[in-house]
C-alpha positions as semicolon CSV with decimal commas, in nm:
position;residue;x (nm);y (nm);z (nm)
1;X;13,335;-4,951;-2,215
2;X;12,932;-4,897;-2,218
3;X;12,710;-5,211;-2,260
4;X;12,481;-5,292;-2,600
5;X;12,162;-5,360;-2,508
6;X;12,044;-5,686;-2,698
7;X;11,695;-5,794;-2,726
8;X;11,626;-6,177;-2,791
9;X;11,272;-6,202;-2,894
10;X;11,196;-6,579;-2,934
11;X;10,876;-6,771;-3,026
12;X;10,747;-6,975;-2,714
13;X;10,871;-7,310;-2,644
14;X;11,221;-7,397;-2,797
15;X;11,344;-7,077;-2,958
16;X;11,283;-6,923;-2,588
17;X;11,462;-7,204;-2,407
18;X;11,731;-7,149;-2,679
19;X;11,738;-6,772;-2,636
20;X;11,798;-6,804;-2,220
21;X;12,075;-7,076;-2,279
22;X;12,255;-6,828;-2,535
23;X;12,245;-6,503;-2,323
24;X;12,530;-6,512;-2,187
25;X;12,718;-6,468;-2,519
26;X;13,027;-6,210;-2,512
27;X;13,207;-6,046;-2,810
28;X;13,496;-6,277;-2,972
29;X;13,804;-6,299;-2,796
30;X;14,080;-6,042;-2,902
31;X;13,826;-5,769;-3,067
32;X;13,766;-5,474;-2,886
33;X;13,377;-5,456;-2,865
34;X;13,143;-5,313;-2,600
35;X;13,012;-5,591;-2,387
36;X;12,687;-5,733;-2,433
37;X;12,389;-5,728;-2,223
38;X;12,111;-5,998;-2,360
39;X;11,713;-5,914;-2,243
40;X;11,504;-6,221;-2,337
41;X;11,122;-6,181;-2,457
42;X;10,894;-6,452;-2,564
43;X;10,654;-6,355;-2,800
44;X;10,502;-6,534;-3,108
45;X;10,661;-6,251;-3,332
46;X;10,541;-6,423;-3,643
47;X;10,201;-6,482;-3,600
48;X;10,009;-6,481;-3,932
49;X;10,282;-6,444;-4,119
50;X;10,558;-6,603;-4,290
51;X;10,745;-6,280;-4,470
52;X;11,091;-6,172;-4,347
53;X;10,993;-5,805;-4,406
54;X;10,717;-5,819;-4,144
55;X;10,876;-6,019;-3,877
56;X;11,168;-5,728;-3,915
57;X;10,911;-5,438;-3,867
58;X;10,738;-5,593;-3,589
59;X;11,103;-5,654;-3,437
60;X;11,186;-5,297;-3,473
61;X;10,863;-5,193;-3,292
62;X;10,926;-5,422;-2,973
63;X;11,298;-5,277;-2,993
64;X;11,157;-4,893;-2,965
65;X;10,948;-5,018;-2,655
66;X;11,209;-5,159;-2,479
67;X;11,510;-4,913;-2,591
68;X;11,725;-5,177;-2,738
69;X;12,035;-5,085;-2,914
70;X;11,937;-5,361;-3,136
71;X;11,697;-5,690;-3,160
72;X;11,707;-6,024;-3,306
73;X;11,411;-6,257;-3,350
74;X;11,463;-6,649;-3,296
75;X;11,138;-6,870;-3,477
76;X;11,062;-7,198;-3,545
77;X;10,886;-7,123;-3,866
78;X;11,061;-7,109;-4,228
79;X;11,107;-6,766;-4,387
80;X;11,100;-6,665;-4,742
81;X;11,216;-6,369;-4,941
82;X;11,037;-6,207;-5,241
83;X;11,193;-6,435;-5,463
84;X;11,042;-6,731;-5,285
85;X;11,369;-6,852;-5,153
86;X;11,372;-6,974;-4,764
87;X;11,589;-6,804;-4,553
88;X;11,830;-6,841;-4,282
89;X;11,880;-6,500;-4,189
90;X;11,732;-6,145;-4,289
91;X;11,855;-5,829;-4,140
92;X;11,784;-5,470;-4,130
93;X;12,069;-5,257;-4,052
94;X;11,866;-4,911;-4,047
95;X;11,628;-5,080;-3,768
96;X;11,933;-5,234;-3,624
97;X;11,718;-5,583;-3,649
98;X;11,747;-5,959;-3,769
99;X;11,542;-6,256;-3,758
100;X;11,716;-6,598;-3,751
101;X;11,499;-6,908;-3,853
102;X;11,621;-7,170;-3,628
103;X;11,492;-7,486;-3,857
104;X;11,718;-7,348;-4,138
105;X;11,989;-7,489;-3,906
106;X;11,938;-7,793;-3,984
107;X;11,815;-7,934;-3,598
108;X;12,151;-8,060;-3,536
109;X;12,417;-7,905;-3,368
110;X;12,152;-7,640;-3,276
111;X;12,309;-7,474;-2,949
112;X;12,655;-7,444;-3,123
113;X;12,486;-7,337;-3,443
114;X;12,270;-7,088;-3,290
115;X;12,539;-6,934;-3,061
116;X;12,779;-6,855;-3,368
117;X;12,480;-6,700;-3,574
118;X;12,363;-6,462;-3,300
119;X;12,728;-6,380;-3,240
120;X;12,790;-6,284;-3,567
121;X;12,451;-6,089;-3,629
122;X;12,505;-5,912;-3,290
123;X;12,882;-5,819;-3,409
124;X;12,735;-5,715;-3,731
125;X;12,451;-5,494;-3,674
126;X;12,643;-5,347;-3,360
127;X;12,902;-5,202;-3,607
128;X;12,792;-4,838;-3,704
129;X;13,001;-4,802;-4,004
130;X;12,762;-5,084;-4,144
131;X;12,437;-5,029;-4,338
132;X;12,383;-5,273;-4,599
133;X;12,138;-5,553;-4,544
134;X;12,244;-5,871;-4,482
135;X;12,046;-6,176;-4,605
136;X;12,147;-6,552;-4,596
137;X;11,926;-6,772;-4,848
138;X;11,922;-7,144;-4,825
139;X;12,095;-7,347;-5,147
140;X;11,729;-7,391;-5,369
141;X;11,835;-7,755;-5,349
142;X;11,988;-7,887;-5,055
143;X;11,844;-7,617;-4,870
144;X;11,477;-7,726;-4,888
145;X;11,583;-8,068;-4,720
146;X;11,805;-7,894;-4,445
147;X;11,496;-7,689;-4,361
148;X;11,270;-7,970;-4,370
149;X;11,515;-8,191;-4,161
150;X;11,499;-7,893;-3,902
151;X;11,121;-7,846;-3,910
152;X;11,082;-8,232;-3,868
153;X;11,352;-8,213;-3,502
154;X;11,156;-7,934;-3,417
155;X;10,832;-8,130;-3,378
156;X;11,026;-8,385;-3,179
157;X;10,866;-8,695;-3,336
158;X;11,003;-8,930;-3,034
159;X;10,765;-8,739;-2,815
160;X;10,464;-8,872;-3,048
161;X;10,359;-9,162;-2,845
162;X;10,404;-9,008;-2,475
163;X;10,185;-8,746;-2,649
164;X;9,903;-9,025;-2,735
165;X;9,813;-9,181;-2,390
166;X;9,519;-9,356;-2,549
167;X;9,699;-9,498;-2,843
168;X;9,994;-9,614;-2,623
169;X;9,741;-9,809;-2,385
170;X;9,568;-9,940;-2,691
171;X;9,890;-10,062;-2,832
172;X;10,029;-10,229;-2,555
173;X;9,700;-10,417;-2,484
174;X;9,651;-10,547;-2,837
175;X;10,063;-10,646;-2,816
176;X;9,991;-10,830;-2,475
177;X;9,665;-11,032;-2,571
178;X;9,803;-11,109;-2,941
179;X;10,141;-11,238;-2,760
180;X;9,954;-11,535;-2,596
181;X;9,707;-11,625;-2,879
182;X;9,786;-11,971;-3,055
183;X;9,620;-11,830;-3,339
184;X;9,860;-11,575;-3,390
185;X;10,125;-11,814;-3,302
186;X;10,020;-12,000;-3,623
187;X;9,994;-11,691;-3,821
188;X;10,342;-11,580;-3,712
189;X;10,486;-11,916;-3,781
190;X;10,325;-11,914;-4,160
191;X;10,464;-11,597;-4,272
192;X;10,784;-11,558;-4,457
193;X;11,021;-11,270;-4,384
194;X;10,942;-11,075;-4,702
195;X;10,564;-11,081;-4,556
196;X;10,630;-10,968;-4,197
197;X;10,825;-10,655;-4,389
198;X;10,520;-10,592;-4,588
199;X;10,296;-10,611;-4,303
200;X;10,549;-10,381;-4,107
201;X;10,559;-10,101;-4,349
202;X;10,149;-10,111;-4,437
203;X;10,102;-10,088;-4,068
204;X;10,313;-9,786;-4,015
205;X;10,177;-9,617;-4,325
206;X;9,814;-9,720;-4,221
207;X;9,874;-9,558;-3,859
208;X;10,047;-9,256;-3,999
209;X;9,693;-9,202;-4,257
210;X;9,493;-9,259;-3,994
211;X;9,650;-8,969;-3,752
212;X;9,645;-8,741;-4,045
213;X;9,303;-8,780;-4,147
214;X;9,165;-8,836;-3,783
215;X;9,334;-8,530;-3,660
216;X;9,267;-8,327;-3,978
217;X;9,663;-8,240;-3,984
218;X;9,657;-8,198;-4,370
219;X;9,734;-7,829;-4,440
220;X;9,582;-7,651;-4,729
221;X;9,681;-7,351;-4,904
222;X;9,545;-6,985;-4,820
223;X;9,513;-6,928;-5,177
224;X;9,607;-7,051;-5,539
225;X;9,937;-6,876;-5,543
226;X;10,253;-7,095;-5,634
227;X;10,396;-6,972;-5,283
228;X;10,083;-7,106;-5,103
229;X;10,107;-7,428;-5,292
230;X;10,471;-7,485;-5,205
231;X;10,442;-7,366;-4,853
232;X;10,167;-7,612;-4,785
233;X;10,364;-7,909;-4,958
234;X;10,669;-7,838;-4,723
235;X;10,441;-7,791;-4,407
236;X;10,262;-8,155;-4,525
237;X;10,596;-8,352;-4,585
238;X;10,718;-8,207;-4,261
239;X;10,377;-8,345;-4,126
240;X;10,420;-8,695;-4,286
241;X;10,791;-8,711;-4,180
242;X;10,735;-8,642;-3,814
243;X;10,473;-8,886;-3,793
244;X;10,614;-9,140;-3,984
245;X;10,941;-9,096;-3,786
246;X;10,710;-9,092;-3,422
247;X;10,533;-9,441;-3,526
248;X;10,872;-9,591;-3,661
249;X;10,997;-9,549;-3,284
250;X;10,667;-9,632;-3,163
251;X;10,701;-9,976;-3,363
252;X;11,041;-10,044;-3,242
253;X;10,937;-9,997;-2,888
254;X;10,649;-10,222;-2,915
255;X;10,882;-10,439;-3,055
256;X;11,088;-10,474;-2,770
257;X;10,803;-10,463;-2,514
258;X;10,661;-10,787;-2,662
259;X;10,947;-10,949;-2,707
260;X;11,027;-10,920;-2,331
261;X;10,652;-11,023;-2,269
262;X;10,690;-11,304;-2,494
263;X;10,998;-11,435;-2,321
264;X;10,866;-11,388;-1,995
265;X;10,559;-11,595;-2,049
266;X;10,598;-11,834;-2,315
267;X;10,818;-12,171;-2,344
268;X;10,882;-12,287;-2,696
269;X;10,860;-12,656;-2,603
270;X;10,513;-12,594;-2,464
271;X;10,408;-12,368;-2,773
272;X;10,582;-12,642;-3,020
273;X;10,374;-12,915;-2,832
274;X;10,055;-12,745;-2,864
275;X;10,125;-12,666;-3,257
276;X;10,262;-13,001;-3,310
277;X;10,583;-12,826;-3,470
278;X;10,955;-12,793;-3,347
279;X;10,991;-12,404;-3,212
280;X;11,297;-12,231;-3,049
281;X;11,356;-11,898;-2,915
282;X;11,420;-11,770;-3,213
283;X;11,050;-11,818;-3,299
284;X;10,971;-11,577;-3,032
285;X;11,167;-11,300;-3,226
286;X;10,932;-11,369;-3,558
287;X;10,610;-11,384;-3,295
288;X;10,734;-11,017;-3,124
289;X;10,781;-10,907;-3,529
290;X;10,430;-10,981;-3,611
291;X;10,248;-10,883;-3,283
292;X;10,450;-10,550;-3,314
293;X;10,241;-10,457;-3,661
294;X;9,900;-10,568;-3,483
295;X;9,958;-10,376;-3,174
296;X;10,055;-10,076;-3,406
297;X;9,721;-10,070;-3,594
298;X;9,559;-10,143;-3,271
299;X;9,723;-9,812;-3,144
300;X;9,670;-9,627;-3,437
301;X;9,291;-9,700;-3,375
302;X;9,346;-9,594;-3,026
303;X;9,447;-9,255;-3,090
304;X;9,055;-9,187;-3,223
305;X;9,002;-9,179;-2,875
306;X;9,221;-8,821;-2,846
307;X;9,115;-8,525;-2,926
308;X;9,253;-8,357;-3,233
309;X;9,391;-8,101;-3,025
310;X;9,580;-8,366;-2,849
311;X;9,681;-8,528;-3,153
312;X;9,803;-8,168;-3,302
313;X;10,014;-8,104;-2,984
314;X;10,178;-8,428;-3,040
315;X;10,254;-8,375;-3,387
316;X;10,385;-8,039;-3,385
317;X;10,650;-7,796;-3,248
318;X;10,477;-7,526;-2,976
319;X;10,511;-7,259;-3,270
320;X;10,361;-7,472;-3,543
321;X;10,068;-7,558;-3,348
322;X;9,972;-7,196;-3,260
323;X;10,004;-7,081;-3,671
324;X;9,767;-7,421;-3,743
325;X;9,512;-7,282;-3,509
326;X;9,501;-6,937;-3,606
327;X;9,491;-7,063;-3,962
328;X;9,171;-7,241;-3,846
329;X;9,026;-6,967;-3,680
330;X;9,109;-6,750;-3,966
331;X;8,908;-6,993;-4,234
332;X;8,602;-7,052;-3,982
């Protein structure tokens, strides 16, 4: 029984990590198949395009260079067909090539879903009797939101705050100072729950808007075609959701830090005596809520000390960052 040499060509960063994790795939149990021998190559094979046919041609060229029996590409970019539909999988049985769009898997249970998809692709492409192309488009309605979720999770919004160190320092400093300010005590005590909620939402929205403007994160269409406009809408919505999720995580973390700081340094009885009003520990939770809103805005302003490259690196996946850098070079 001979081995089938399979090339896994993956975009840098997360797709390459995924490719290395699944390179131990074997044929399904109980099937008389040749053994599979995987070779992982890291390469941004979708640079400058989101067309599945171009990606397949590049993979075919790479397959001939390495003398692979078949090749599968893993990318973090969304792929579209000629009709404008987003794709999960596109294959070319003549060249024994296939491309898999990882965000189209939805971003959840990625390891298991990628293993299943790659196993199915290798099994189909290694069948010498199969000559039909295989395309898996996403549903027109729910598929777009599934793709969007995958793009947002690929951007890893939970890494936004660690990636913006200046913003984090500014937010912590703002919160620490505001917590021990008597004027802030008065303001926090005078605000109703709905005003605190509005302040929270407004602070998050202001920081997201500031990051988009300061980091020049808004994607512009390459041309005036409907496909280009749709692509820009998808990327911009992904950016807004990524930043919003990251800032919400930042807000929650600031609330916890400010609450612990308030519980450590403040005594409600002393505060009540200073303000001539009865206060309890419940008021410290309200104070931390108000301070978190102020600290979030302070952190957003602190992000202005970061370079545009640092903001993009914190807001995007590696592949999306490379794509936008390439577009900026093409326009300049």
